[in-house]
């Protein structure tokens, strides 16, 4: 079971980081994604396939002063 920001998520098939962001309605340009404690570079979002045992942390940028 894939863990995303501490919550278990299950998908019908393997998905990429980019597909996960789309499912969560997140803009890839405004987040940083870490898989198993390693940051995934944005240019790899389309090719990095997530497995059921992965732990994913998504951090969104928030504006403010």
Coordinates of N, CA and C in Angstrom, one line a residue:
X1 N 0.8 -1.2 0.0 CA 0.0 0.0 0.0 C 0.9 1.2 0.0
X2 N 0.6 2.1 -0.9 CA 1.4 3.4 -1.0 C 1.0 4.3 0.1
X3 N 2.0 4.9 0.7 CA 1.8 5.9 1.8 C 2.1 7.3 1.3
X4 N 1.1 8.1 1.3 CA 1.2 9.5 0.8 C 0.9 10.5 2.0
X5 N 1.9 11.2 2.4 CA 1.8 12.1 3.5 C 1.2 11.5 4.7
X6 N 1.6 10.2 5.0 CA 1.1 9.5 6.2 C -0.2 8.8 6.0
X7 N -0.9 8.9 4.8 CA -2.1 8.2 4.6 C -2.0 7.1 3.5
X8 N -2.6 6.0 3.8 CA -2.5 4.8 2.9 C -3.4 5.1 1.6
X9 N -2.8 4.8 0.5 CA -3.6 5.0 -0.8 C -3.3 3.8 -1.6
X10 N -4.4 3.4 -2.3 CA -4.3 2.2 -3.2 C -4.8 2.6 -4.6
X11 N -4.0 2.2 -5.6 CA -4.4 2.5 -7.0 C -4.5 1.2 -7.8
X12 N -5.3 1.2 -8.8 CA -5.5 0.0 -9.7 C -4.3 -0.5 -10.4
X13 N -3.4 0.5 -10.7 CA -2.2 0.1 -11.5 C -1.0 1.0 -10.9
X14 N 0.2 0.6 -11.4 CA 1.3 1.5 -11.0 C 1.1 2.9 -11.6
X15 N 1.5 3.8 -10.8 CA 1.4 5.2 -11.3 C 2.7 5.9 -11.2
X16 N 2.9 7.0 -12.0 CA 4.1 7.8 -11.9 C 3.8 8.9 -10.8
X17 N 4.9 9.6 -10.5 CA 4.7 10.8 -9.6 C 3.8 11.8 -10.2
X18 N 3.9 12.1 -11.5 CA 3.1 13.0 -12.1 C 1.6 12.6 -12.1
X19 N 1.3 11.3 -12.3 CA 0.0 10.9 -12.3 C -0.6 11.0 -10.8
X20 N 0.2 10.7 -9.8 CA -0.2 10.9 -8.4 C -0.6 12.4 -8.2
X21 N 0.3 13.3 -8.7 CA 0.0 14.7 -8.5 C -1.3 15.1 -9.2
X22 N -1.6 14.6 -10.3 CA -2.8 14.9 -11.0 C -4.0 14.4 -10.3
X23 N -3.9 13.1 -9.7 CA -5.0 12.5 -9.0 C -5.3 13.4 -7.7
X24 N -4.2 14.0 -7.1 CA -4.4 14.8 -5.9 C -4.7 16.2 -6.3
X25 N -4.8 16.5 -7.6 CA -5.1 17.9 -8.0 C -4.0 18.9 -7.5
X26 N -2.8 18.5 -7.6 CA -1.7 19.4 -7.2 C -0.9 19.8 -8.4
X27 N -0.4 21.0 -8.4 CA 0.4 21.6 -9.5 C 1.8 21.2 -9.3
X28 N 2.4 20.4 -10.3 CA 3.8 19.9 -10.1 C 4.8 21.0 -10.0
X29 N 4.5 22.2 -10.4 CA 5.4 23.4 -10.3 C 5.4 24.0 -8.9
X30 N 4.5 23.6 -8.1 CA 4.4 24.2 -6.8 C 4.6 23.2 -5.6
X31 N 5.2 22.1 -5.9 CA 5.4 21.1 -4.9 C 6.8 20.5 -5.0
X32 N 7.2 19.9 -3.9 CA 8.4 19.0 -3.9 C 8.0 17.7 -3.5
X33 N 8.5 16.6 -4.2 CA 8.1 15.3 -3.9 C 9.3 14.5 -3.4
X34 N 9.1 13.8 -2.3 CA 10.1 12.9 -1.7 C 9.6 11.5 -1.7
X35 N 10.3 10.6 -2.2 CA 10.0 9.2 -2.2 C 11.0 8.4 -1.5
X36 N 10.6 7.8 -0.4 CA 11.5 7.0 0.5 C 12.7 7.8 0.9
X37 N 12.5 9.1 1.3 CA 13.4 10.0 1.8 C 14.4 10.6 0.7
X38 N 14.1 10.3 -0.5 CA 14.9 10.9 -1.6 C 14.0 11.9 -2.4
X39 N 14.5 13.1 -2.7 CA 13.7 14.0 -3.4 C 13.8 13.6 -4.9
X40 N 12.6 13.6 -5.6 CA 12.5 13.3 -7.0 C 12.6 14.6 -7.8
X41 N 13.5 14.7 -8.7 CA 13.6 16.0 -9.5 C 12.4 16.1 -10.4
X42 N 12.0 17.3 -10.6 CA 10.8 17.6 -11.4 C 10.9 16.9 -12.8
X43 N 12.0 16.9 -13.4 CA 12.2 16.3 -14.7 C 12.0 14.8 -14.8
X44 N 11.9 14.2 -13.6 CA 11.6 12.7 -13.5 C 10.2 12.4 -13.1
X45 N 9.4 13.4 -12.9 CA 8.0 13.1 -12.4 C 7.2 12.2 -13.4
X46 N 7.5 12.3 -14.7 CA 6.8 11.4 -15.7 C 7.3 10.0 -15.7
X47 N 8.5 9.8 -15.3 CA 9.1 8.5 -15.4 C 9.3 7.7 -14.1
X48 N 9.2 8.4 -13.0 CA 9.4 7.7 -11.7 C 8.1 7.0 -11.3
X49 N 8.2 5.7 -11.4 CA 7.0 4.9 -11.1 C 7.0 4.5 -9.6
X50 N 5.9 4.7 -9.0 CA 5.7 4.4 -7.6 C 5.3 3.0 -7.3
X51 N 5.9 2.4 -6.3 CA 5.5 1.0 -6.0 C 4.7 1.0 -4.7
X52 N 4.0 -0.1 -4.4 CA 3.1 -0.2 -3.3 C 3.9 0.0 -1.9
X53 N 5.2 -0.3 -1.9 CA 5.9 -0.2 -0.7 C 6.5 1.2 -0.5
X54 N 6.3 2.1 -1.4 CA 6.9 3.5 -1.3 C 6.2 4.3 -0.3
X55 N 7.0 5.2 0.3 CA 6.4 6.2 1.2 C 6.7 7.6 0.6
X56 N 5.7 8.4 0.3 CA 5.8 9.6 -0.4 C 5.4 10.8 0.5
X57 N 6.2 11.8 0.4 CA 5.9 13.0 1.1 C 5.8 14.1 0.0
X58 N 4.7 14.9 0.1 CA 4.6 16.0 -0.9 C 4.5 17.3 -0.1
X59 N 5.4 18.2 -0.4 CA 5.4 19.5 0.3 C 5.0 20.5 -0.7
X60 N 4.0 21.3 -0.4 CA 3.5 22.4 -1.2 C 4.1 23.7 -0.8
X61 N 4.4 24.6 -1.7 CA 4.9 25.9 -1.4 C 3.7 26.8 -1.1
X62 N 3.9 27.6 0.0 CA 2.8 28.5 0.4 C 3.4 29.9 0.4
X63 N 2.7 30.8 -0.2 CA 3.1 32.2 -0.2 C 2.7 32.9 1.1
X64 N 3.4 33.9 1.4 CA 3.1 34.7 2.6 C 4.2 35.5 3.0
X65 N 4.0 36.3 4.0 CA 5.1 37.1 4.4 C 5.3 37.2 5.9

